[in-house]
């Protein structure tokens, strides 16, 4: 039998029981508190909590779980979904796996992810953690688990995955070269195709496992230690997370190229990596180098430019060149940093120039203004300021300003304008018709002379082109000399006739009869150039040479007449000497013979033949302009009346019975001064010429009249204004053809039969006589219509002298005076000796001037008979001058076969007396000698 517990043991047991009871209560309370805490946690948890039977039927769930599936309460979801594997809960393709995993194979499931349906049918992802709850015996009581909505995470993961795939695509297909390097080993582990290409390799495998040093330029390239420098760059990236720099690379073929390199440090799966991004800047570096060279060159050009250049910003000098400094007398340090204001003449000029300059600069991209700037010495200069913007990559750096000093040019331009005005005035008042056209063929000058020539006014022609300026000349648009000069750039000269002027009408090459005749023109055209030599215009000067042509024709006629006259004069001089002997000796012979004897008649015939021959010689001298003395006052009416009574006129009427000759003489005809012999011969030649121009019946009209010319008129000659006595002879004959009219006054030119109608000197004598009388001839003739010769003689207000009376031979007898005859012709000396000895003089002779001077040095002569023309040796003028040096009072008379000339008059002014023409008669020479010997000198 067991021992009874003691009291103490019982007390201990009681205390133990009480303690256990207390513990039980405490445990119960704790359990209740735990359950309450669990319930609160269960109810308030944000994660879904659920419990299912081993068959998958939901036992309980918290509100979060029900809300996750779109239900308002756990009971609604339990009532709706009976089993965890229902199709409307999970997708059929995932249901079997989820049931197998959660209910059959595993006690504990962690992080199982499955896509399920909400109440509304939408899908979302959950992550399930579950475990199995068993009793003490190990029997499965229920499954308990939590769910988390991982839809956002799954979407993020999907997005990340897509992003990673997209990034990979971008990386591989990017045109930007990129390389991934292991930051620890320094080896390339990935690259894209662009990197392969930029490095110059064939494939990615060629790049992978290489290092940056494998693709860098050689060590010490351009003084750079590549290896050391590369380590610095990579270390900078490690420290800063990224680094940007330029690097020299080398391709497998040895080509060096430059790149901008951007390194970025990043981690991947705990592995430090570096991403290299490359950009080939070889072309840019080359361009930058070229730009640097260009800028250096431009800076050199800027500094050395011969024109003033500066760079300003906000009108403050930033840089100036040498030319600018020299132009204004400042140094570069004087200008840099200063405003441009101090160069301007005044504030107003500064403001105006700036306003205009910058206004145009913003509108047009460049600007030019005129301004006045002051040099350092205070002198103001006129300048052209030109500015253009200076900028780089749309950043304004200021303006480049060029200064051109135009002070001298303005002065030159002023002088040029003045010169052009003077030139314009000169052109305007040039006597020649002048036109100027520019390079485009427009008329820019049309002076007064060309207005007068063409009848076209300046205002109607200036600015005209398309050869309109040719119309007044040719009647059509065509090239003229000024065009040819402009095309060839050469000077061109040309003469032409028959232009068509306003009012003129052309008929072939000749003008119509109502016009005065062809117009003769000469044109000279050349180009005008500017200071650089460039052709700017062409000028043509046109001269109306009609009058000059006439004068040339007159000069040609005069020269021809002079040449023929010289020939005729020489012949006449020699014949005069022969005829002088013939006439003189026949006269002496006649005086020594019985008056009615046969010998006296023979001598008379010889004398008359000699006199007639003398008349022919006078015609030659008249033609030679050496035989007419126009000293007497005569009246043409009297000479015409006397001629109409002469045997020569009677013979003319007898030989031309079908020609009616009439005279219409003005009653009040003025006198003229002239030679009656030559004027009478002129009248006779004109009438004879008119009569012989008529074939068959016809009429010759002789007419005189007074005429006053108040302005010069043009005909065969040009007649000056004044009073004239006019002799006109008109016939109805055959007229004179245009080709012959210029020759009719030539000696020996005739259409008549030589020897039957005359010598051919008739009209030549007329010409010489008219010219010796200072007169003019006008001819109007048409073929088959007749001719009119009009002779104009200047009138005189003097009255005719009384008729000379016959002088007795005793009036010129000599008284034994000593006379020296000086003549180069022996026969003339002998004749003079015979005549003068018969008249009672003591006569000595000398064969020339020199001989006469030597004689008079030792001998004396009371009078000298001095021939004016002697050859060889000195003539009469020089002989008498030297004789006067020997004897200043020496008396002399002058003899010559020619008319009284200037040298004859000069001899007379020295002291000589009468002038006696050869061949002389006894009476003429006797009277001349006697008059001089009897003249008393006034001392």
PDB file of C-alpha atoms in Angstrom, residues 126-302:
ATOM      1  CA  UNK A 126      -1.044  36.139 -58.366  1.00  0.00           C
ATOM      2  CA  UNK A 127       1.814  34.661 -56.425  1.00  0.00           C
ATOM      3  CA  UNK A 128       0.814  31.808 -54.045  1.00  0.00           C
ATOM      4  CA  UNK A 129       2.591  30.719 -50.895  1.00  0.00           C
ATOM      5  CA  UNK A 130       0.850  27.688 -49.198  1.00  0.00           C
ATOM      6  CA  UNK A 131       1.460  25.010 -46.615  1.00  0.00           C
ATOM      7  CA  UNK A 132      -0.347  21.967 -45.218  1.00  0.00           C
ATOM      8  CA  UNK A 133      -1.882  21.960 -41.691  1.00  0.00           C
ATOM      9  CA  UNK A 134      -1.946  18.484 -39.976  1.00  0.00           C
ATOM     10  CA  UNK A 135      -3.128  17.172 -36.620  1.00  0.00           C
ATOM     11  CA  UNK A 136      -0.977  15.454 -34.080  1.00  0.00           C
ATOM     12  CA  UNK A 137      -1.283  12.251 -35.917  1.00  0.00           C
ATOM     13  CA  UNK A 138      -0.176  13.790 -39.130  1.00  0.00           C
ATOM     14  CA  UNK A 139      -3.524  13.785 -40.709  1.00  0.00           C
ATOM     15  CA  UNK A 140      -4.131  16.731 -43.152  1.00  0.00           C
ATOM     16  CA  UNK A 141      -6.588  19.062 -41.619  1.00  0.00           C
ATOM     17  CA  UNK A 142      -6.567  21.804 -44.324  1.00  0.00           C
ATOM     18  CA  UNK A 143      -4.407  23.834 -46.722  1.00  0.00           C
ATOM     19  CA  UNK A 144      -3.620  27.402 -45.818  1.00  0.00           C
ATOM     20  CA  UNK A 145      -1.998  30.025 -48.092  1.00  0.00           C
ATOM     21  CA  UNK A 146      -1.457  33.624 -49.036  1.00  0.00           C
ATOM     22  CA  UNK A 147      -1.755  35.308 -52.415  1.00  0.00           C
ATOM     23  CA  UNK A 148      -0.297  38.533 -53.696  1.00  0.00           C
ATOM     24  CA  UNK A 149      -1.468  40.368 -56.795  1.00  0.00           C
ATOM     25  CA  UNK A 150       1.699  40.512 -58.935  1.00  0.00           C
ATOM     26  CA  UNK A 151       0.055  41.818 -62.081  1.00  0.00           C
ATOM     27  CA  UNK A 152       1.924  45.133 -61.881  1.00  0.00           C
ATOM     28  CA  UNK A 153       5.196  43.347 -61.318  1.00  0.00           C
ATOM     29  CA  UNK A 154       4.527  40.913 -64.113  1.00  0.00           C
ATOM     30  CA  UNK A 155       3.687  43.794 -66.397  1.00  0.00           C
ATOM     31  CA  UNK A 156       6.853  45.525 -65.294  1.00  0.00           C
ATOM     32  CA  UNK A 157       8.836  42.379 -65.883  1.00  0.00           C
ATOM     33  CA  UNK A 158       7.242  41.951 -69.293  1.00  0.00           C
ATOM     34  CA  UNK A 159       7.971  45.596 -70.028  1.00  0.00           C
ATOM     35  CA  UNK A 160      11.512  45.175 -68.795  1.00  0.00           C
ATOM     36  CA  UNK A 161      11.956  42.087 -70.852  1.00  0.00           C
ATOM     37  CA  UNK A 162      10.544  43.816 -73.894  1.00  0.00           C
ATOM     38  CA  UNK A 163      12.722  46.816 -73.131  1.00  0.00           C
ATOM     39  CA  UNK A 164      15.762  44.613 -72.869  1.00  0.00           C
ATOM     40  CA  UNK A 165      14.930  42.952 -76.125  1.00  0.00           C
ATOM     41  CA  UNK A 166      14.248  46.366 -77.700  1.00  0.00           C
ATOM     42  CA  UNK A 167      17.492  47.704 -76.295  1.00  0.00           C
ATOM     43  CA  UNK A 168      19.311  44.701 -77.679  1.00  0.00           C
ATOM     44  CA  UNK A 169      17.771  45.324 -81.057  1.00  0.00           C
ATOM     45  CA  UNK A 170      18.684  48.999 -80.895  1.00  0.00           C
ATOM     46  CA  UNK A 171      22.188  48.163 -79.733  1.00  0.00           C
ATOM     47  CA  UNK A 172      22.763  45.675 -82.490  1.00  0.00           C
ATOM     48  CA  UNK A 173      21.198  47.745 -85.246  1.00  0.00           C
ATOM     49  CA  UNK A 174      22.202  51.220 -84.140  1.00  0.00           C
ATOM     50  CA  UNK A 175      24.209  53.263 -86.644  1.00  0.00           C
ATOM     51  CA  UNK A 176      26.104  54.642 -83.644  1.00  0.00           C
ATOM     52  CA  UNK A 177      29.137  52.466 -82.941  1.00  0.00           C
ATOM     53  CA  UNK A 178      28.893  50.973 -79.423  1.00  0.00           C
ATOM     54  CA  UNK A 179      31.152  48.547 -77.574  1.00  0.00           C
ATOM     55  CA  UNK A 180      30.725  46.926 -74.142  1.00  0.00           C
ATOM     56  CA  UNK A 181      33.908  46.354 -72.188  1.00  0.00           C
ATOM     57  CA  UNK A 182      34.436  44.384 -69.002  1.00  0.00           C
ATOM     58  CA  UNK A 183      35.568  47.088 -66.603  1.00  0.00           C
ATOM     59  CA  UNK A 184      37.711  44.655 -64.605  1.00  0.00           C
ATOM     60  CA  UNK A 185      39.519  42.889 -67.442  1.00  0.00           C
ATOM     61  CA  UNK A 186      39.464  45.725 -69.989  1.00  0.00           C
ATOM     62  CA  UNK A 187      38.302  43.295 -72.730  1.00  0.00           C
ATOM     63  CA  UNK A 188      35.543  44.005 -75.232  1.00  0.00           C
ATOM     64  CA  UNK A 189      32.665  41.569 -74.608  1.00  0.00           C
ATOM     65  CA  UNK A 190      30.040  42.923 -77.013  1.00  0.00           C
ATOM     66  CA  UNK A 191      29.718  45.390 -79.921  1.00  0.00           C
ATOM     67  CA  UNK A 192      27.297  46.260 -82.638  1.00  0.00           C
ATOM     68  CA  UNK A 193      27.739  46.171 -86.408  1.00  0.00           C
ATOM     69  CA  UNK A 194      28.390  49.896 -86.547  1.00  0.00           C
ATOM     70  CA  UNK A 195      31.389  49.409 -84.252  1.00  0.00           C
ATOM     71  CA  UNK A 196      32.694  46.589 -86.435  1.00  0.00           C
ATOM     72  CA  UNK A 197      32.426  48.857 -89.447  1.00  0.00           C
ATOM     73  CA  UNK A 198      34.008  51.912 -87.854  1.00  0.00           C
ATOM     74  CA  UNK A 199      36.914  49.813 -86.570  1.00  0.00           C
ATOM     75  CA  UNK A 200      37.424  48.404 -90.043  1.00  0.00           C
ATOM     76  CA  UNK A 201      36.912  44.724 -89.192  1.00  0.00           C
ATOM     77  CA  UNK A 202      34.908  42.052 -91.015  1.00  0.00           C
ATOM     78  CA  UNK A 203      32.801  40.684 -88.137  1.00  0.00           C
ATOM     79  CA  UNK A 204      32.005  41.079 -84.452  1.00  0.00           C
ATOM     80  CA  UNK A 205      34.249  38.181 -83.595  1.00  0.00           C
ATOM     81  CA  UNK A 206      37.182  40.279 -84.878  1.00  0.00           C
ATOM     82  CA  UNK A 207      36.365  42.962 -82.295  1.00  0.00           C
ATOM     83  CA  UNK A 208      35.447  40.836 -79.283  1.00  0.00           C
ATOM     84  CA  UNK A 209      38.230  40.003 -76.813  1.00  0.00           C
ATOM     85  CA  UNK A 210      40.205  43.026 -78.008  1.00  0.00           C
ATOM     86  CA  UNK A 211      41.159  45.911 -75.731  1.00  0.00           C
ATOM     87  CA  UNK A 212      41.089  49.671 -76.418  1.00  0.00           C
ATOM     88  CA  UNK A 213      44.847  49.531 -76.888  1.00  0.00           C
ATOM     89  CA  UNK A 214      44.422  47.078 -79.778  1.00  0.00           C
ATOM     90  CA  UNK A 215      42.446  49.652 -81.788  1.00  0.00           C
ATOM     91  CA  UNK A 216      44.354  52.789 -80.729  1.00  0.00           C
ATOM     92  CA  UNK A 217      46.947  54.665 -82.731  1.00  0.00           C
ATOM     93  CA  UNK A 218      50.559  53.653 -82.196  1.00  0.00           C
ATOM     94  CA  UNK A 219      52.240  54.707 -79.005  1.00  0.00           C
ATOM     95  CA  UNK A 220      53.741  58.229 -79.239  1.00  0.00           C
ATOM     96  CA  UNK A 221      51.498  59.090 -82.168  1.00  0.00           C
ATOM     97  CA  UNK A 222      51.614  62.898 -82.475  1.00  0.00           C
ATOM     98  CA  UNK A 223      53.594  62.983 -79.252  1.00  0.00           C
ATOM     99  CA  UNK A 224      50.899  61.175 -77.246  1.00  0.00           C
ATOM    100  CA  UNK A 225      51.649  58.128 -75.015  1.00  0.00           C
ATOM    101  CA  UNK A 226      48.568  56.117 -75.951  1.00  0.00           C
ATOM    102  CA  UNK A 227      48.774  53.465 -73.245  1.00  0.00           C
ATOM    103  CA  UNK A 228      49.239  55.894 -70.367  1.00  0.00           C
ATOM    104  CA  UNK A 229      46.647  58.279 -71.726  1.00  0.00           C
ATOM    105  CA  UNK A 230      44.126  55.427 -72.144  1.00  0.00           C
ATOM    106  CA  UNK A 231      44.562  54.387 -68.517  1.00  0.00           C
ATOM    107  CA  UNK A 232      43.817  57.974 -67.443  1.00  0.00           C
ATOM    108  CA  UNK A 233      40.621  58.043 -69.467  1.00  0.00           C
ATOM    109  CA  UNK A 234      39.344  54.694 -68.108  1.00  0.00           C
ATOM    110  CA  UNK A 235      40.202  55.655 -64.564  1.00  0.00           C
ATOM    111  CA  UNK A 236      38.318  58.959 -65.001  1.00  0.00           C
ATOM    112  CA  UNK A 237      35.274  56.941 -66.051  1.00  0.00           C
ATOM    113  CA  UNK A 238      35.593  54.688 -62.985  1.00  0.00           C
ATOM    114  CA  UNK A 239      35.729  57.721 -60.740  1.00  0.00           C
ATOM    115  CA  UNK A 240      33.036  59.811 -62.369  1.00  0.00           C
ATOM    116  CA  UNK A 241      30.765  57.193 -63.892  1.00  0.00           C
ATOM    117  CA  UNK A 242      31.302  58.598 -67.374  1.00  0.00           C
ATOM    118  CA  UNK A 243      33.944  60.400 -69.445  1.00  0.00           C
ATOM    119  CA  UNK A 244      34.085  62.084 -72.815  1.00  0.00           C
ATOM    120  CA  UNK A 245      37.266  62.597 -74.839  1.00  0.00           C
ATOM    121  CA  UNK A 246      38.788  62.464 -78.327  1.00  0.00           C
ATOM    122  CA  UNK A 247      40.964  59.533 -79.304  1.00  0.00           C
ATOM    123  CA  UNK A 248      43.202  58.499 -82.171  1.00  0.00           C
ATOM    124  CA  UNK A 249      42.348  55.035 -83.524  1.00  0.00           C
ATOM    125  CA  UNK A 250      43.985  52.800 -86.082  1.00  0.00           C
ATOM    126  CA  UNK A 251      42.255  50.400 -88.449  1.00  0.00           C
ATOM    127  CA  UNK A 252      43.751  47.050 -89.488  1.00  0.00           C
ATOM    128  CA  UNK A 253      44.946  48.622 -92.769  1.00  0.00           C
ATOM    129  CA  UNK A 254      46.972  51.188 -90.820  1.00  0.00           C
ATOM    130  CA  UNK A 255      44.609  54.085 -91.403  1.00  0.00           C
ATOM    131  CA  UNK A 256      44.514  56.537 -88.506  1.00  0.00           C
ATOM    132  CA  UNK A 257      41.179  58.021 -87.627  1.00  0.00           C
ATOM    133  CA  UNK A 258      39.807  60.230 -84.866  1.00  0.00           C
ATOM    134  CA  UNK A 259      36.729  59.652 -82.747  1.00  0.00           C
ATOM    135  CA  UNK A 260      34.696  61.312 -80.094  1.00  0.00           C
ATOM    136  CA  UNK A 261      34.539  58.663 -77.317  1.00  0.00           C
ATOM    137  CA  UNK A 262      31.867  58.602 -74.583  1.00  0.00           C
ATOM    138  CA  UNK A 263      32.439  56.014 -71.775  1.00  0.00           C
ATOM    139  CA  UNK A 264      29.686  55.143 -69.308  1.00  0.00           C
ATOM    140  CA  UNK A 265      30.138  52.838 -66.343  1.00  0.00           C
ATOM    141  CA  UNK A 266      27.230  50.508 -65.506  1.00  0.00           C
ATOM    142  CA  UNK A 267      26.623  47.205 -63.727  1.00  0.00           C
ATOM    143  CA  UNK A 268      24.939  44.093 -65.008  1.00  0.00           C
ATOM    144  CA  UNK A 269      24.234  41.147 -62.698  1.00  0.00           C
ATOM    145  CA  UNK A 270      26.814  42.404 -60.299  1.00  0.00           C
ATOM    146  CA  UNK A 271      29.394  42.758 -63.038  1.00  0.00           C
ATOM    147  CA  UNK A 272      30.933  46.224 -63.717  1.00  0.00           C
ATOM    148  CA  UNK A 273      30.829  47.060 -67.411  1.00  0.00           C
ATOM    149  CA  UNK A 274      31.734  50.102 -69.575  1.00  0.00           C
ATOM    150  CA  UNK A 275      29.808  51.206 -72.648  1.00  0.00           C
ATOM    151  CA  UNK A 276      31.914  52.902 -75.327  1.00  0.00           C
ATOM    152  CA  UNK A 277      30.028  55.110 -77.793  1.00  0.00           C
ATOM    153  CA  UNK A 278      32.082  56.279 -80.803  1.00  0.00           C
ATOM    154  CA  UNK A 279      31.699  58.991 -83.383  1.00  0.00           C
ATOM    155  CA  UNK A 280      34.100  59.300 -86.322  1.00  0.00           C
ATOM    156  CA  UNK A 281      35.301  62.922 -86.310  1.00  0.00           C
ATOM    157  CA  UNK A 282      38.110  62.507 -88.830  1.00  0.00           C
ATOM    158  CA  UNK A 283      36.335  64.649 -91.409  1.00  0.00           C
ATOM    159  CA  UNK A 284      35.426  67.185 -88.736  1.00  0.00           C
ATOM    160  CA  UNK A 285      38.983  67.280 -87.470  1.00  0.00           C
ATOM    161  CA  UNK A 286      40.216  67.724 -90.992  1.00  0.00           C
ATOM    162  CA  UNK A 287      37.636  70.451 -91.558  1.00  0.00           C
ATOM    163  CA  UNK A 288      38.653  72.039 -88.253  1.00  0.00           C
ATOM    164  CA  UNK A 289      42.269  71.939 -89.326  1.00  0.00           C
ATOM    165  CA  UNK A 290      41.373  73.419 -92.677  1.00  0.00           C
ATOM    166  CA  UNK A 291      39.257  75.969 -90.831  1.00  0.00           C
ATOM    167  CA  UNK A 292      42.196  76.825 -88.589  1.00  0.00           C
ATOM    168  CA  UNK A 293      44.404  77.172 -91.631  1.00  0.00           C
ATOM    169  CA  UNK A 294      41.713  79.177 -93.387  1.00  0.00           C
ATOM    170  CA  UNK A 295      41.271  81.393 -90.351  1.00  0.00           C
ATOM    171  CA  UNK A 296      45.014  81.847 -90.144  1.00  0.00           C
ATOM    172  CA  UNK A 297      45.119  82.674 -93.829  1.00  0.00           C
ATOM    173  CA  UNK A 298      42.136  85.015 -93.516  1.00  0.00           C
ATOM    174  CA  UNK A 299      43.767  86.635 -90.529  1.00  0.00           C
ATOM    175  CA  UNK A 300      46.909  87.110 -92.586  1.00  0.00           C
ATOM    176  CA  UNK A 301      44.851  88.525 -95.434  1.00  0.00           C
ATOM    177  CA  UNK A 302      42.965  90.684 -92.948  1.00  0.00           C
TER     178      UNK A 302
END
